[in-house]
CSV table of C-alpha atoms and ligand atoms in Angstrom, one decimal:
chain,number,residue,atom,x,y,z
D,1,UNK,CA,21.7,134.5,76.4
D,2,UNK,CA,23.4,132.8,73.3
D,3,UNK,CA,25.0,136.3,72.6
D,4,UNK,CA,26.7,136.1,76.1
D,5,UNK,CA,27.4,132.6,76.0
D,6,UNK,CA,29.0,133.2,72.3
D,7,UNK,CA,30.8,136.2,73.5
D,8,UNK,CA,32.1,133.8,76.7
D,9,UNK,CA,33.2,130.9,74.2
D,10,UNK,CA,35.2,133.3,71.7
D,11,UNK,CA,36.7,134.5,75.0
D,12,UNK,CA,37.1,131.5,76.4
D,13,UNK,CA,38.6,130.3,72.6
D,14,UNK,CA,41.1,133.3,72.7
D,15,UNK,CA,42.3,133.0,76.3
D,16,UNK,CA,43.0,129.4,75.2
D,17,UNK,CA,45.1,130.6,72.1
D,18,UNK,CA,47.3,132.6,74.4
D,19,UNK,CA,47.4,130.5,77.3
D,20,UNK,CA,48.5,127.6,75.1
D,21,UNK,CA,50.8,129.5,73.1
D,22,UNK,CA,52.0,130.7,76.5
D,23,UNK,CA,53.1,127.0,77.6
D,24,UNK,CA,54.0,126.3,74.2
D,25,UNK,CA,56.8,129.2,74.6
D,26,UNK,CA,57.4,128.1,78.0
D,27,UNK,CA,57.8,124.5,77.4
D,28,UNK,CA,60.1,125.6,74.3
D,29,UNK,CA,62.4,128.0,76.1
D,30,UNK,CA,63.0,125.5,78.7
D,31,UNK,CA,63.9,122.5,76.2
D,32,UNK,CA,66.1,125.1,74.4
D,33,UNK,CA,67.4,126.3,77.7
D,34,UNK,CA,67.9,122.8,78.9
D,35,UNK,CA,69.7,121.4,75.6
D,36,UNK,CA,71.9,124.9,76.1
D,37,UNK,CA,72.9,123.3,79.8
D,38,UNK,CA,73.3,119.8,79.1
D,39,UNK,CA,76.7,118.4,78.8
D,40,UNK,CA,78.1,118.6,75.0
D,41,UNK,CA,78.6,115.0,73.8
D,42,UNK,CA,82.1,114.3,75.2
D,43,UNK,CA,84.4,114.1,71.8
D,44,UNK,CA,87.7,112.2,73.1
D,45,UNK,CA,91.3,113.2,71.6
D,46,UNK,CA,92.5,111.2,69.1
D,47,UNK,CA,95.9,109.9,71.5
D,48,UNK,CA,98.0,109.8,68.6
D,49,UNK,CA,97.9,113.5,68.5
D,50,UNK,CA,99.1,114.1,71.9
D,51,UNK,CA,102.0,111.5,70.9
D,52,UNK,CA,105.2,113.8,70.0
D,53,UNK,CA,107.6,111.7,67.5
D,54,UNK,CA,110.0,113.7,68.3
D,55,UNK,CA,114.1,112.5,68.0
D,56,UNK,CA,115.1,112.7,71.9
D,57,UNK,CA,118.3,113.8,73.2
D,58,UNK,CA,118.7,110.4,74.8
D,59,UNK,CA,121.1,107.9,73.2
D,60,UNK,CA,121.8,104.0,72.7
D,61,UNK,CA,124.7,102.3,71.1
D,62,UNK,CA,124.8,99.0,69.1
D,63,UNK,CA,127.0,96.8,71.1
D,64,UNK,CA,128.2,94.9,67.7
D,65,UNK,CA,128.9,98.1,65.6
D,66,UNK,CA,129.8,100.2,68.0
D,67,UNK,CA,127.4,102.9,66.2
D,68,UNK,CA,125.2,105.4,68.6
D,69,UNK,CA,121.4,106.7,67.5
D,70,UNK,CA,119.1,108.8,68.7
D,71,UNK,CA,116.1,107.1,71.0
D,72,UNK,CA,112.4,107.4,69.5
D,73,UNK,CA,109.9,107.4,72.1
D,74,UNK,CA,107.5,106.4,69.2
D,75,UNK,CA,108.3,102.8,67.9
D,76,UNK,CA,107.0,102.6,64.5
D,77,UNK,CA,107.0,99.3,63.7
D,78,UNK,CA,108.6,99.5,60.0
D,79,UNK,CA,109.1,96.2,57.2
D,80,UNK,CA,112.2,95.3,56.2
D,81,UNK,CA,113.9,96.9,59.8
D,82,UNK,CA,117.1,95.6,60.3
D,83,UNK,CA,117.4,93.7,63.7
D,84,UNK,CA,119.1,94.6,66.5
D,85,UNK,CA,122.6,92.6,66.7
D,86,UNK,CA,123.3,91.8,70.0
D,87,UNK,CA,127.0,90.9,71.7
D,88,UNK,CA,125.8,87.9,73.4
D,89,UNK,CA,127.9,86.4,76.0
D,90,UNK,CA,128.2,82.9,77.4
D,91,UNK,CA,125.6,82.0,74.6
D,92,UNK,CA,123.0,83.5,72.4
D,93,UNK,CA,119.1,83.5,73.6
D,94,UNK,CA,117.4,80.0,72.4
D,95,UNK,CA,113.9,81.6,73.0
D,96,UNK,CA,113.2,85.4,72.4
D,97,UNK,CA,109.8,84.7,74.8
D,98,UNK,CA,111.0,87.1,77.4
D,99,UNK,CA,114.6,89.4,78.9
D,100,UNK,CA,115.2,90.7,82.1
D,101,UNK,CA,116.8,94.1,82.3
D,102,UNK,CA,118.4,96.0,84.7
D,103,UNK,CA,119.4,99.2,84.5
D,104,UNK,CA,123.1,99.5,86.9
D,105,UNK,CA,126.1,102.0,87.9
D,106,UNK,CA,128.8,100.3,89.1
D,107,UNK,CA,128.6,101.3,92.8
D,108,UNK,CA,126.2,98.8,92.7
D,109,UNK,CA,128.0,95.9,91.3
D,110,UNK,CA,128.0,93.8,94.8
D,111,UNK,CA,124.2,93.6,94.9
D,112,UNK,CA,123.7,93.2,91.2
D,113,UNK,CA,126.1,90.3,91.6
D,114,UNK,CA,123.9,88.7,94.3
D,115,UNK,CA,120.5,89.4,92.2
D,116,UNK,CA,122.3,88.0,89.0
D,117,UNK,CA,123.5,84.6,90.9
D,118,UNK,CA,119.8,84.5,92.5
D,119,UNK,CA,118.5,84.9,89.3
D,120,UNK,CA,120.5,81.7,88.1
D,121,UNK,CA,119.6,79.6,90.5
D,122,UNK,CA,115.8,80.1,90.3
D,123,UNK,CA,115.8,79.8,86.9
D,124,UNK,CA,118.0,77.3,86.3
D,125,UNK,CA,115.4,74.9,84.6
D,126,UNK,CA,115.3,77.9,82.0
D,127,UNK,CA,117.8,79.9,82.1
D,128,UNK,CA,116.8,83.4,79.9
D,129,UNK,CA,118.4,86.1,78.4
D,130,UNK,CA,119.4,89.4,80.9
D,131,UNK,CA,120.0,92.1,79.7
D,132,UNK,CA,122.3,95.6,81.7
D,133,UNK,CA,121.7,99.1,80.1
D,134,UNK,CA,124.3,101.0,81.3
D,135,UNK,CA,125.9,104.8,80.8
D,136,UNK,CA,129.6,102.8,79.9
D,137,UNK,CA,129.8,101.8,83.6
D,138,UNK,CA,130.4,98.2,82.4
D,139,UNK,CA,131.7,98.9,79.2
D,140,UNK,CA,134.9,97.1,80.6
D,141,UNK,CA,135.8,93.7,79.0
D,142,UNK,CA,136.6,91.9,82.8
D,143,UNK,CA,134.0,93.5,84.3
D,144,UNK,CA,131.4,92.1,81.7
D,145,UNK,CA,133.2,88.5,81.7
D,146,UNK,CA,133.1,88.8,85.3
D,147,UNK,CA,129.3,89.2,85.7
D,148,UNK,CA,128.9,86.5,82.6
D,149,UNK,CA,130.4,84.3,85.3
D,150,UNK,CA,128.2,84.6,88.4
D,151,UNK,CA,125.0,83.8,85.9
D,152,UNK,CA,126.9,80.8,84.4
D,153,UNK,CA,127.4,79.8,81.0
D,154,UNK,CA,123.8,78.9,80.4
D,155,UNK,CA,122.9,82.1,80.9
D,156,UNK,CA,122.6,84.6,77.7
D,157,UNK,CA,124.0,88.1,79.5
D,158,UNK,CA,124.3,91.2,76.9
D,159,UNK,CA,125.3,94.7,77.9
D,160,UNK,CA,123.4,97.9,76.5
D,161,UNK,CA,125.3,101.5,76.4
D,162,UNK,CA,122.7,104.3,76.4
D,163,UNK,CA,123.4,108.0,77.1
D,164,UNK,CA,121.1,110.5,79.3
D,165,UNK,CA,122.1,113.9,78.3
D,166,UNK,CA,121.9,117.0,80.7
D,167,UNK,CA,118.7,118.8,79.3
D,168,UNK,CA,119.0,122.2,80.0
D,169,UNK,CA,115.4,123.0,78.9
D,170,UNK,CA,113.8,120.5,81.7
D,171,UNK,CA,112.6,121.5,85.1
D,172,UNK,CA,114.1,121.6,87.8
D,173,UNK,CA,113.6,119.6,90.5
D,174,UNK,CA,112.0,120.9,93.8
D,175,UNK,CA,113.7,117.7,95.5
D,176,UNK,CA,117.1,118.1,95.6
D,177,UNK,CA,118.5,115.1,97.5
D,178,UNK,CA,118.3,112.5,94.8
D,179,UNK,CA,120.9,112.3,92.3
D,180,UNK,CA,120.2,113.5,88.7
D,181,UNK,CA,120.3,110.1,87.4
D,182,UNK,CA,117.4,108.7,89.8
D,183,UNK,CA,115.1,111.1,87.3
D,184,UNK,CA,116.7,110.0,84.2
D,185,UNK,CA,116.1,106.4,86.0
D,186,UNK,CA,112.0,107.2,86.6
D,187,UNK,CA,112.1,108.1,83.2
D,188,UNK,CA,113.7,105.2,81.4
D,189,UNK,CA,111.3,103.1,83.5
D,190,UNK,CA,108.3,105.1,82.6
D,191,UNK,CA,108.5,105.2,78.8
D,192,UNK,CA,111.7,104.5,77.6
D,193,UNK,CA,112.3,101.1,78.0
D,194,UNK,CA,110.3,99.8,75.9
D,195,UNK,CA,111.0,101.6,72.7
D,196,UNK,CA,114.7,100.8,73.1
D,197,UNK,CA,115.3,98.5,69.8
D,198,UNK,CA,116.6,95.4,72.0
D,199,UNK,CA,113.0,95.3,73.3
D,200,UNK,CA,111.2,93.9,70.0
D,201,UNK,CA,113.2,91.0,70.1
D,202,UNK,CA,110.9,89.5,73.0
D,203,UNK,CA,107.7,89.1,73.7
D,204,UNK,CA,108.1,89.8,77.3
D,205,UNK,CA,110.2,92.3,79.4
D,206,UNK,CA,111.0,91.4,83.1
D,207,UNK,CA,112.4,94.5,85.2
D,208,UNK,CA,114.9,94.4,88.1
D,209,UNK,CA,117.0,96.5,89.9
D,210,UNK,CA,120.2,95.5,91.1
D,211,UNK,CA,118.9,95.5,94.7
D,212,UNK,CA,116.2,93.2,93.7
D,213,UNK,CA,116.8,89.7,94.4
D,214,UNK,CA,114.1,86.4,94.2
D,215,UNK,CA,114.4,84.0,96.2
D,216,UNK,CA,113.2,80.2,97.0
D,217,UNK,CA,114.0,76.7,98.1
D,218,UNK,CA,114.3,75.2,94.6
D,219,UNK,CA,114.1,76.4,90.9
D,220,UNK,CA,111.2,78.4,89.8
D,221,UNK,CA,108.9,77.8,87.1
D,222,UNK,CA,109.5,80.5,84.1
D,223,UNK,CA,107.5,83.2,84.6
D,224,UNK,CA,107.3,83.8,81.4
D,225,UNK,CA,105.7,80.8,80.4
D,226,UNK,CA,102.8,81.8,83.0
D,227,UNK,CA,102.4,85.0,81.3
D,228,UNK,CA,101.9,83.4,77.6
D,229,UNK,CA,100.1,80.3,79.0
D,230,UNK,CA,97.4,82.7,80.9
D,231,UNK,CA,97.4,85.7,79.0
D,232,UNK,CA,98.7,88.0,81.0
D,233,UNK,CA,99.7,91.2,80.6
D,234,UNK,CA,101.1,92.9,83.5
D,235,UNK,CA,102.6,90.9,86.7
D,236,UNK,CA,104.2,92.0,89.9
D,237,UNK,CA,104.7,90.8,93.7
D,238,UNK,CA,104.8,93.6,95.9
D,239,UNK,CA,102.5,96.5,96.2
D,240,UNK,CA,103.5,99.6,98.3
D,241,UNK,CA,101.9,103.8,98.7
D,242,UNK,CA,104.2,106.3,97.4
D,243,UNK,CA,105.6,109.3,99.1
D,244,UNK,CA,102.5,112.4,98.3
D,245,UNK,CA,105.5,114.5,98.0
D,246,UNK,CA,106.8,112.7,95.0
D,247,UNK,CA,103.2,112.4,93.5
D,248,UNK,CA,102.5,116.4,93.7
D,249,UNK,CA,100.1,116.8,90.7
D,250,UNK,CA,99.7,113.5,89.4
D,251,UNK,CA,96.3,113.0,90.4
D,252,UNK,CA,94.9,116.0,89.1
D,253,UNK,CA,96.8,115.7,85.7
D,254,UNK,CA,95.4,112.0,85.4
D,255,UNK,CA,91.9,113.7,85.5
D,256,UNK,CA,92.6,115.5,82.7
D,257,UNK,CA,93.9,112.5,80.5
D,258,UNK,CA,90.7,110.8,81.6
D,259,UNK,CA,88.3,113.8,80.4
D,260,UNK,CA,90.7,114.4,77.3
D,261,UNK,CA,89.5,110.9,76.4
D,262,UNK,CA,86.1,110.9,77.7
D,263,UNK,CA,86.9,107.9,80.2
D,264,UNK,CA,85.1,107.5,83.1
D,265,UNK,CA,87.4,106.2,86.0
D,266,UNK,CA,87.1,102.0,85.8
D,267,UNK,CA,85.8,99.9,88.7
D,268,UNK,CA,89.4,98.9,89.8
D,269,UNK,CA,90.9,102.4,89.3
D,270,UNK,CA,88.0,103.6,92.1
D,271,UNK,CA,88.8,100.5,93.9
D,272,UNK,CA,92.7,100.7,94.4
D,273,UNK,CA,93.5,104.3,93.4
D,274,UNK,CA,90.6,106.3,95.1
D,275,UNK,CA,90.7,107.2,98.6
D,276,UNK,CA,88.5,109.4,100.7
D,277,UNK,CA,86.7,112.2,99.0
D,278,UNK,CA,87.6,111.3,95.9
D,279,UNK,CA,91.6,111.8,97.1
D,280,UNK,CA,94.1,109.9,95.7
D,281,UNK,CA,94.7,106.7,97.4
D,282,UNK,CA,98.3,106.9,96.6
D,283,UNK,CA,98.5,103.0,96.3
D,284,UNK,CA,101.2,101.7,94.0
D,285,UNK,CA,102.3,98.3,92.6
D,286,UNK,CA,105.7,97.9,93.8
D,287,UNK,CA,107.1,98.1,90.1
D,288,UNK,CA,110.9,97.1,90.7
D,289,UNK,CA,109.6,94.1,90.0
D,290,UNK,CA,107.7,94.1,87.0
D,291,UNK,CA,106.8,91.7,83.8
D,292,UNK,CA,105.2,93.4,80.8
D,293,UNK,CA,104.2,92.4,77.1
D,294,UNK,CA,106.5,94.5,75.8
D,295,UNK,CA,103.7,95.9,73.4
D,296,UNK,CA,101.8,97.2,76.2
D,297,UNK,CA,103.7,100.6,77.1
D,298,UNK,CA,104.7,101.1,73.2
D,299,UNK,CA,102.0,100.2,71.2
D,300,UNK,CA,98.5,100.6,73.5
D,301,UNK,CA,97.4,104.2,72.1
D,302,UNK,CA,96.2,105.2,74.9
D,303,UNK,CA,98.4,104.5,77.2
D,304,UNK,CA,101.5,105.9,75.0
D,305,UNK,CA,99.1,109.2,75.0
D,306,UNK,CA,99.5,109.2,79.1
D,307,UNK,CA,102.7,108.4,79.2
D,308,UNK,CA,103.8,110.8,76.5
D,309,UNK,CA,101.4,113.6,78.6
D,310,UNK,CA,103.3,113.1,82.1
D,311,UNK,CA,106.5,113.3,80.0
D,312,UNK,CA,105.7,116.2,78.8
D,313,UNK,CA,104.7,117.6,81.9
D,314,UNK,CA,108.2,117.2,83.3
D,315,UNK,CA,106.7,116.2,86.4
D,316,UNK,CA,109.4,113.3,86.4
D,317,UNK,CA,112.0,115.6,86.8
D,318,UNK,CA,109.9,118.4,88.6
D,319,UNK,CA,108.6,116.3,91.4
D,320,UNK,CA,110.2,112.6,91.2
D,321,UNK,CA,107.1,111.3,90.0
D,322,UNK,CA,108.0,107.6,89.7
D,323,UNK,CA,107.1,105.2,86.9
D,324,UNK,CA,105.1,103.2,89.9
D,325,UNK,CA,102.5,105.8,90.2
D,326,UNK,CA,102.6,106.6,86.5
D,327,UNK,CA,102.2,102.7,85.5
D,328,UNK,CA,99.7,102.0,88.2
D,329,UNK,CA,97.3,104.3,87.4
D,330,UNK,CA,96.8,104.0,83.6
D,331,UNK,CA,97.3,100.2,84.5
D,332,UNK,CA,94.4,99.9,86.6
D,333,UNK,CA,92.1,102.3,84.3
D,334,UNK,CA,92.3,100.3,81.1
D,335,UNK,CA,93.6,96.6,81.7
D,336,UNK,CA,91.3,94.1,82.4
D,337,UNK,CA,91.6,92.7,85.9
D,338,UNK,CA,92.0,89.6,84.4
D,339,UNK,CA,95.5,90.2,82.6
D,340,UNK,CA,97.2,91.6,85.6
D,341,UNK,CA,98.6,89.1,88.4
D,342,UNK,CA,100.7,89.0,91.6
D,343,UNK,CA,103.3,86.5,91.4
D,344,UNK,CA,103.3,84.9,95.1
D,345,UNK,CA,105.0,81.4,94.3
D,346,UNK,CA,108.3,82.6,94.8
D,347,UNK,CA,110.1,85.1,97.1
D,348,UNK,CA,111.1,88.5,96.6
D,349,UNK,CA,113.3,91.2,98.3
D,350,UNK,CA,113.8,95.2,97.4
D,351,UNK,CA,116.6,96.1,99.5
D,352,UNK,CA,115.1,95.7,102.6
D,353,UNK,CA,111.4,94.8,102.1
D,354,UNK,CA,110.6,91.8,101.3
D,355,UNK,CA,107.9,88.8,101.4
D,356,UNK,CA,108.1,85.3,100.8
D,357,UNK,CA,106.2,82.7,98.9
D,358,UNK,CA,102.6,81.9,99.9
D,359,UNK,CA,102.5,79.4,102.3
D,360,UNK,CA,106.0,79.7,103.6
D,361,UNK,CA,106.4,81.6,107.0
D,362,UNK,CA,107.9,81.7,110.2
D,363,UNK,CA,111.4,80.1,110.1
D,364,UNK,CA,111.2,78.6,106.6
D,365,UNK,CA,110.7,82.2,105.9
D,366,UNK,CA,113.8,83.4,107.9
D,367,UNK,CA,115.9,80.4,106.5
D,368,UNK,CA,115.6,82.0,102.8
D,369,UNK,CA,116.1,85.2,103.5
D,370,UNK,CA,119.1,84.9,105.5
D,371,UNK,CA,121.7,84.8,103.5
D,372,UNK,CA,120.3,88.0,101.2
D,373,UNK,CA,120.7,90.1,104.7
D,374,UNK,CA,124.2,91.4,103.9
D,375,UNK,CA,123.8,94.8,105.0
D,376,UNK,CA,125.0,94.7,109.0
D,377,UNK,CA,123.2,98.0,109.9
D,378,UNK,CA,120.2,97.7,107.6
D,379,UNK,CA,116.7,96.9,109.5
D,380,UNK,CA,114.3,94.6,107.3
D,381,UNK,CA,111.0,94.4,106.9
D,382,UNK,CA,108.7,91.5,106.4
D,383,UNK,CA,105.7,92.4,104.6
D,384,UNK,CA,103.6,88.8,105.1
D,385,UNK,CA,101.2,89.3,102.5
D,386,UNK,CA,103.7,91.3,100.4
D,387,UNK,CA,101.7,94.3,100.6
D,388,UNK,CA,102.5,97.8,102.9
D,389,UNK,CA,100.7,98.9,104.8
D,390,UNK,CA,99.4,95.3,105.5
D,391,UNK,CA,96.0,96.6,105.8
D,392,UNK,CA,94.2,98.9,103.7
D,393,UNK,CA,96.0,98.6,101.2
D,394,UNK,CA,93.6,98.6,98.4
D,395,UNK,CA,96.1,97.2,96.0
D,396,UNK,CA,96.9,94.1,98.3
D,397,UNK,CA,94.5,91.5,97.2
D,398,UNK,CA,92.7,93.1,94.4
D,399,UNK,CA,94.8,90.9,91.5
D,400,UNK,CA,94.7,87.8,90.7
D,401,UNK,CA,97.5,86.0,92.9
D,402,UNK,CA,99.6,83.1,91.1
D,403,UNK,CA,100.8,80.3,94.4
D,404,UNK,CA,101.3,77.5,92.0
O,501,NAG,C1,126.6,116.3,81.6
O,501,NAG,O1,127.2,117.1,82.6
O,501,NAG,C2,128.2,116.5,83.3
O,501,NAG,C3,128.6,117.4,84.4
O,501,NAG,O2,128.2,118.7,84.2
O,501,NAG,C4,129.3,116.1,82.4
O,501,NAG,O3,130.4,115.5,83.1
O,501,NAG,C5,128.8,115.2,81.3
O,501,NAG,O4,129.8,114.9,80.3
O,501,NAG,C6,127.6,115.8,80.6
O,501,NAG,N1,127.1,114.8,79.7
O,501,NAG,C7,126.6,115.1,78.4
O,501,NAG,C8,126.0,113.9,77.7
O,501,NAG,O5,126.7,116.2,77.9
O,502,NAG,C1,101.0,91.5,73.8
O,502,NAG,O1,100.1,92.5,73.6
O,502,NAG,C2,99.7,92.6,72.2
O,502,NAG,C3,98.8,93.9,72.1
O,502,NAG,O2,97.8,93.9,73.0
O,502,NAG,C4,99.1,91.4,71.8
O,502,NAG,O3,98.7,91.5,70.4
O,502,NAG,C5,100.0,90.2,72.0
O,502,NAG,O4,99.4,89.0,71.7
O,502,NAG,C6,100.5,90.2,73.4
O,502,NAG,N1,101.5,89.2,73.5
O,502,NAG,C7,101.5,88.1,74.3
O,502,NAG,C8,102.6,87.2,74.2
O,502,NAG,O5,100.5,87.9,75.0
């Protein structure tokens, strides 16, 4: 009996040497297996890698010494850096707090005159600095004078002569019914801008174009003074959906910033720029009107990294990808929805869209706007909320909104 029983317990004993060493392996091969399968620790790109300091092909010229240099889509803030003279006319800035630009040809000289003189008399509590960036369009001593008159002699007006160059190497575009300087215009907006020496004069950097004009009863208060007094970053009125055709790829290549950097999409990105299935929403801020710290699209790392990456792509130029799409979504990924805001105590019209104040509608609407209808065969359209389409657009109500 105790020899059975001892030869069952040594079996027993031994079975439970090689069953246990059997889960042991077991449980060991799947832990391996299982650290083999599980996602790598996501090491992000250092942005300043993908940033190219490269010396581009585009050009500006001092408008006091006449001299031209090459642009630097890297601003390196240096000591010591001579400032950038300026050939103010009517009279020099008194603050440097913010500038509105524009960016005109000549052809356009009738509505830029209307925007300018709107411009004036909204801000004629505090009249700032405007600044035009032109290819030598307005080089022209009467013209200039003529333009420094419609803003009135409290208004500082400068011009800025820049150069696009034909670029042989770049793509070429699949849409061939806009003119080559709409691209060079997408991309001046996109990243350009605010490397352009003129720009670290101010704080702030309000964007027009000439078929943008604001509009209200009285004068305005600065908007620029909002944006220091409230911290903000990034402000806008109207918000719009782009064209799919002119966003072919953007959304995929947006991806891949985000995984570069191991950044999972923010709560207002999925919000606003998510749609169905995970499809692009195609929702945009309406970015011919725009205010920016000037620091934000020059000196945030990562979002120099994006913009640098959908320069590179030539996307711009491939498929008219439009600084609205580009700004919006790097916008909504990494600012905080605090520091973005819709400006709604004022009016605003983008040739023939346009939206008025909060709070004013109907006829006191129509009574504004009236005189800015000055095309006879042009249909406009009232967005009420300032938003299209005027529902479900996820963009509409998702900022902040300044009413004053
Ligand atoms: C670009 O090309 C146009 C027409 O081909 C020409 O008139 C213009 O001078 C060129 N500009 C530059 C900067 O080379
Ligand atoms: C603009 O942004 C920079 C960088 O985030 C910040 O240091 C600066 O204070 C901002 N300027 C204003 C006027 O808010």
């Amino acid at each position: 009996m105790r020899r059975v029983r001892n030869r069952c317990t040594s079996r027993f004993r031994c079975s439970c040497i090689v069953s246990c060493s059997l889960i042991g392996f077991i449980f060991f091969a799947i832990k391996f297996n299982s650290k083999q399968t599980q996602p790598s620790v996501c090491v992000p790109k250092n942005p300043d890698n993908e940033v190219i300091d490269r010396q581009d092909e585009w050009q500006y010229k001092n408008s006091v010494t006449g001299q031209w240099y090459h642009w630097r889509t890297l601003y390196i803030e240096q000591k010591n850096q001579a400032e950038w003279r300026v050939n103010w006319l009517n009279v020099a800035p008194e603050s440097y707090l913010g500038v509105i630009v524009y960016l005109a040809v000549y052809s356009e000289i009738q509505s830029l005159k209307i925007s300018l003189a709107q411009l004036s008399r909204l801000l004629s509590n505090n009249p700032r600095p405007v600044v035009i960036f032109h290819e030598g369009d307005f080089s022209d001593n009467d013209i200039q004078q003529s333009l420094a008159q419609t803003l009135g002699i409290r208004t500082p007006l400068a011009f800025e002569q820049i150069k696009f160059s034909n670029n042989s190497f770049r793509t070429k575009p699949v849409h061939r019914r806009f003119p080559p300087k709409y691209f060079h215009m997408c991309r001046f907006f996109t990243l350009m801008l605010p490397s352009h020496p003129l720009l670290t004069l101010f704080s702030f950097y309000w964007r027009l174009d000439t078929h943008s004009y604001i509009f209200g009863r009285k004068p305005i208060e600065d908007p620029f003074d909002i944006m220091q007094n409230r911290k903000i970053q990034y402000a806008f009125t109207m918000v719009n959906v782009d064209d799919e055709l002119h966003a072919y790829g953007l959304w995929s290549i947006f991806h891949e910033f985000l995984k570069d950097h191991c950044l999972e999409p923010s709560t207002a990105f999925r919000i606003t720029q998510t749609g169905w299935f995970d499809s692009y929403s195609l929702a945009i801020i309406f970015t011919n009107f725009a205010i920016a710290n000037v620091s934000l699209f020059r000196d945030h790392s990562l979002i120099r990294a994006w913009l640098h990456k959908v320069d590179l792509n030539g996307g711009i130029y491939r498929h008219r990808w439009g600084d609205a799409p580009i700004h919006t979504l790097i916008l909504t990924q990494l600012i905080p929805r605090t520091q973005v805001a819709r400006f709604r105590y004022f009016g605003y019209m983008h040739r023939n869209e346009y939206v008025c104040a909060t709070g004013i509608n109907g006829r006191f609407c129509k009574a504004q706007t009236k005189p800015l209808f000055t095309g006879p065969e042009t249909s406009y359209y009232y967005h009420p909320a300032g938003c299209n389409p005027h529902d479900g657009n996820p963009l509409c109500h998702y900022y902040p909104e300044i009413t004053l």
